[in-house]
Amino acid sequence: MSLLIFVREKKRFLQEEGLVVTFSSFIKGSNYGFFFFTVPRKLNGMKHFHEVHIINKRKGVDHVKVLFSFLFFFFLVNDTAGAPMASHAPAGLRIKEMARPNPDEFMQFDPIKRAEQQKIAYLTFDDGPSTNTRAVLDILDRYKIKATFFVMGHEEPYAMKGYEEIKRRGHVVALHCFTHDYSVIYRSKDAYLNDLNQLEAFLKKNFDLSSKLVRLPGGSRNITTRQASTQHVVPGIINELSKKGYVYYDWNVDSKDGDSPFVSEQAIIRNVLKGTVNQEHAVILLHDINSMKNTVKALPEIIEGLKAQGFAFDSIHEYSPQVQFK
């Protein structure tokens, strides 16, 4: 109890300094605990670590040196001591409640019937290019696999090279978003389309790239778009995308590498290979972000595991099965 009081006092102090503390519970084996970190107050409510990291970077905040260096405090309590401490966490801030929606609950899946009935895995990478892009591409080349990169509008030198490398090595460059700021993108249908148009103009001008393949930030159902004030926005976005000839893709296998910076290599592998067991066409969500080295480390074993399950690999094209949340 004294530790919990300390955490609350620390939260009060940080809020007085103009910061906000976000709590999450976690489970490790049979233990429970908390960790907290600071982010700018205006970003409170962001769902995932990678979303806060992206916006911090775009606003010039060095997450390694400043606020996102994680005022890292956590403790473990063995569950044999009674009710888990995680039960004291405020409602709505538990990892289970903050996680991405479970695709199995609302999946529309219309698989294309190929003559050989081959199981197909689609490796998709969101949020890049990053400093990890070249390593990801090297692994894909080693296995002679083509993937799909739902990119953002990054202008750093390493990112500019990343777009060129993705294109040069024959992978699909698809559209994600320019800013990844939910509070901006999902303000209205027009706000989303303005962001998408900005990304399209950036890719066309700098790399002569264009695409009609889209993935909405957070997927077509996420914590922001399910709120009462914004739940009407996504249907309008989807309708407009359809009228303009775009095809949007969600996923039916989530690696969960974007849930936290602490997701281990083995957890990422396990999440993917468990998620693909009953899939004929697996659209796999991964992330291409500077901080996510474990995704790169996990990739070879993911590929080997998928091959062992009988999957071939392909990038997403117009003929690909559409995997969309209901």
mmCIF file with all atom_site columns, N, CA and C in Angstrom, residues 127-134 152-166:
data_model
loop_
_atom_site.group_PDB
_atom_site.id
_atom_site.type_symbol
_atom_site.label_atom_id
_atom_site.label_alt_id
_atom_site.label_comp_id
_atom_site.label_asym_id
_atom_site.label_entity_id
_atom_site.label_seq_id
_atom_site.pdbx_PDB_ins_code
_atom_site.Cartn_x
_atom_site.Cartn_y
_atom_site.Cartn_z
_atom_site.occupancy
_atom_site.B_iso_or_equiv
_atom_site.pdbx_formal_charge
_atom_site.auth_seq_id
_atom_site.auth_comp_id
_atom_site.auth_asym_id
_atom_site.auth_atom_id
_atom_site.pdbx_PDB_model_num
ATOM 1  N N  . ASP A 1 127 ? 4.360  2.330  -40.122 1.00 0.00 ? 127 ASP A N  1
ATOM 2  C CA . ASP A 1 127 ? 4.990  3.494  -39.476 1.00 0.00 ? 127 ASP A CA 1
ATOM 3  C C  . ASP A 1 127 ? 6.388  3.829  -39.966 1.00 0.00 ? 127 ASP A C  1
ATOM 4  N N  . GLY A 1 128 ? 6.961  3.074  -40.876 1.00 0.00 ? 128 GLY A N  1
ATOM 5  C CA . GLY A 1 128 ? 8.302  3.362  -41.358 1.00 0.00 ? 128 GLY A CA 1
ATOM 6  C C  . GLY A 1 128 ? 8.304  4.446  -42.426 1.00 0.00 ? 128 GLY A C  1
ATOM 7  N N  . PRO A 1 129 ? 9.485  4.608  -43.058 1.00 0.00 ? 129 PRO A N  1
ATOM 8  C CA . PRO A 1 129 ? 10.751 3.905  -42.808 1.00 0.00 ? 129 PRO A CA 1
ATOM 9  C C  . PRO A 1 129 ? 11.407 4.360  -41.505 1.00 0.00 ? 129 PRO A C  1
ATOM 10 N N  . SER A 1 130 ? 12.319 3.508  -41.027 1.00 0.00 ? 130 SER A N  1
ATOM 11 C CA . SER A 1 130 ? 13.027 3.788  -39.786 1.00 0.00 ? 130 SER A CA 1
ATOM 12 C C  . SER A 1 130 ? 14.490 3.397  -39.937 1.00 0.00 ? 130 SER A C  1
ATOM 13 N N  . THR A 1 131 ? 15.223 3.524  -38.850 1.00 0.00 ? 131 THR A N  1
ATOM 14 C CA . THR A 1 131 ? 16.617 3.073  -38.863 1.00 0.00 ? 131 THR A CA 1
ATOM 15 C C  . THR A 1 131 ? 16.709 1.556  -38.930 1.00 0.00 ? 131 THR A C  1
ATOM 16 N N  . ASN A 1 132 ? 15.590 0.873  -38.739 1.00 0.00 ? 132 ASN A N  1
ATOM 17 C CA . ASN A 1 132 ? 15.560 -0.591 -38.827 1.00 0.00 ? 132 ASN A CA 1
ATOM 18 C C  . ASN A 1 132 ? 15.170 -1.106 -40.210 1.00 0.00 ? 132 ASN A C  1
ATOM 19 N N  . THR A 1 133 ? 14.760 -0.213 -41.094 1.00 0.00 ? 133 THR A N  1
ATOM 20 C CA . THR A 1 133 ? 14.219 -0.647 -42.385 1.00 0.00 ? 133 THR A CA 1
ATOM 21 C C  . THR A 1 133 ? 15.213 -1.480 -43.176 1.00 0.00 ? 133 THR A C  1
ATOM 22 N N  . ARG A 1 134 ? 16.453 -1.037 -43.252 1.00 0.00 ? 134 ARG A N  1
ATOM 23 C CA . ARG A 1 134 ? 17.443 -1.772 -44.043 1.00 0.00 ? 134 ARG A CA 1
ATOM 24 C C  . ARG A 1 134 ? 17.634 -3.188 -43.498 1.00 0.00 ? 134 ARG A C  1
ATOM 25 N N  . MET A 1 152 ? 4.733  6.251  -43.467 1.00 0.00 ? 152 MET A N  1
ATOM 26 C CA . MET A 1 152 ? 4.365  7.586  -43.022 1.00 0.00 ? 152 MET A CA 1
ATOM 27 C C  . MET A 1 152 ? 5.203  8.617  -43.774 1.00 0.00 ? 152 MET A C  1
ATOM 28 N N  . GLY A 1 153 ? 5.026  9.886  -43.412 1.00 0.00 ? 153 GLY A N  1
ATOM 29 C CA . GLY A 1 153 ? 5.738  10.963 -44.092 1.00 0.00 ? 153 GLY A CA 1
ATOM 30 C C  . GLY A 1 153 ? 6.979  11.409 -43.352 1.00 0.00 ? 153 GLY A C  1
ATOM 31 N N  . HIS A 1 154 ? 7.936  10.507 -43.175 1.00 0.00 ? 154 HIS A N  1
ATOM 32 C CA . HIS A 1 154 ? 9.179  10.850 -42.482 1.00 0.00 ? 154 HIS A CA 1
ATOM 33 C C  . HIS A 1 154 ? 10.154 11.529 -43.448 1.00 0.00 ? 154 HIS A C  1
ATOM 34 N N  . GLU A 1 155 ? 10.824 12.565 -42.975 1.00 0.00 ? 155 GLU A N  1
ATOM 35 C CA . GLU A 1 155 ? 11.734 13.318 -43.844 1.00 0.00 ? 155 GLU A CA 1
ATOM 36 C C  . GLU A 1 155 ? 13.188 13.258 -43.390 1.00 0.00 ? 155 GLU A C  1
ATOM 37 N N  . GLU A 1 156 ? 13.492 12.449 -42.388 1.00 0.00 ? 156 GLU A N  1
ATOM 38 C CA . GLU A 1 156 ? 14.876 12.297 -41.954 1.00 0.00 ? 156 GLU A CA 1
ATOM 39 C C  . GLU A 1 156 ? 15.689 11.624 -43.067 1.00 0.00 ? 156 GLU A C  1
ATOM 40 N N  . PRO A 1 157 ? 16.993 11.886 -43.134 1.00 0.00 ? 157 PRO A N  1
ATOM 41 C CA . PRO A 1 157 ? 17.823 11.285 -44.192 1.00 0.00 ? 157 PRO A CA 1
ATOM 42 C C  . PRO A 1 157 ? 17.718 9.767  -44.254 1.00 0.00 ? 157 PRO A C  1
ATOM 43 N N  . TYR A 1 158 ? 17.719 9.095  -43.091 1.00 0.00 ? 158 TYR A N  1
ATOM 44 C CA . TYR A 1 158 ? 17.635 7.625  -43.118 1.00 0.00 ? 158 TYR A CA 1
ATOM 45 C C  . TYR A 1 158 ? 16.298 7.172  -43.682 1.00 0.00 ? 158 TYR A C  1
ATOM 46 N N  . ALA A 1 159 ? 15.236 7.943  -43.409 1.00 0.00 ? 159 ALA A N  1
ATOM 47 C CA . ALA A 1 159 ? 13.914 7.581  -43.920 1.00 0.00 ? 159 ALA A CA 1
ATOM 48 C C  . ALA A 1 159 ? 13.837 7.789  -45.426 1.00 0.00 ? 159 ALA A C  1
ATOM 49 N N  . MET A 1 160 ? 14.413 8.884  -45.900 1.00 0.00 ? 160 MET A N  1
ATOM 50 C CA . MET A 1 160 ? 14.396 9.143  -47.343 1.00 0.00 ? 160 MET A CA 1
ATOM 51 C C  . MET A 1 160 ? 15.101 8.019  -48.097 1.00 0.00 ? 160 MET A C  1
ATOM 52 N N  . LYS A 1 161 ? 16.177 7.518  -47.535 1.00 0.00 ? 161 LYS A N  1
ATOM 53 C CA . LYS A 1 161 ? 16.854 6.365  -48.144 1.00 0.00 ? 161 LYS A CA 1
ATOM 54 C C  . LYS A 1 161 ? 15.990 5.113  -48.032 1.00 0.00 ? 161 LYS A C  1
ATOM 55 N N  . GLY A 1 162 ? 15.238 5.025  -46.936 1.00 0.00 ? 162 GLY A N  1
ATOM 56 C CA . GLY A 1 162 ? 14.392 3.857  -46.718 1.00 0.00 ? 162 GLY A CA 1
ATOM 57 C C  . GLY A 1 162 ? 13.314 3.699  -47.772 1.00 0.00 ? 162 GLY A C  1
ATOM 58 N N  . TYR A 1 163 ? 12.652 4.813  -48.138 1.00 0.00 ? 163 TYR A N  1
ATOM 59 C CA . TYR A 1 163 ? 11.639 4.731  -49.198 1.00 0.00 ? 163 TYR A CA 1
ATOM 60 C C  . TYR A 1 163 ? 12.256 4.184  -50.483 1.00 0.00 ? 163 TYR A C  1
ATOM 61 N N  . GLU A 1 164 ? 13.422 4.720  -50.825 1.00 0.00 ? 164 GLU A N  1
ATOM 62 C CA . GLU A 1 164 ? 14.087 4.292  -52.059 1.00 0.00 ? 164 GLU A CA 1
ATOM 63 C C  . GLU A 1 164 ? 14.436 2.812  -52.012 1.00 0.00 ? 164 GLU A C  1
ATOM 64 N N  . GLU A 1 165 ? 14.912 2.347  -50.853 1.00 0.00 ? 165 GLU A N  1
ATOM 65 C CA . GLU A 1 165 ? 15.307 0.941  -50.730 1.00 0.00 ? 165 GLU A CA 1
ATOM 66 C C  . GLU A 1 165 ? 14.100 0.006  -50.811 1.00 0.00 ? 165 GLU A C  1
ATOM 67 N N  . ILE A 1 166 ? 13.014 0.390  -50.163 1.00 0.00 ? 166 ILE A N  1
ATOM 68 C CA . ILE A 1 166 ? 11.797 -0.428 -50.232 1.00 0.00 ? 166 ILE A CA 1
ATOM 69 C C  . ILE A 1 166 ? 11.350 -0.567 -51.683 1.00 0.00 ? 166 ILE A C  1
#
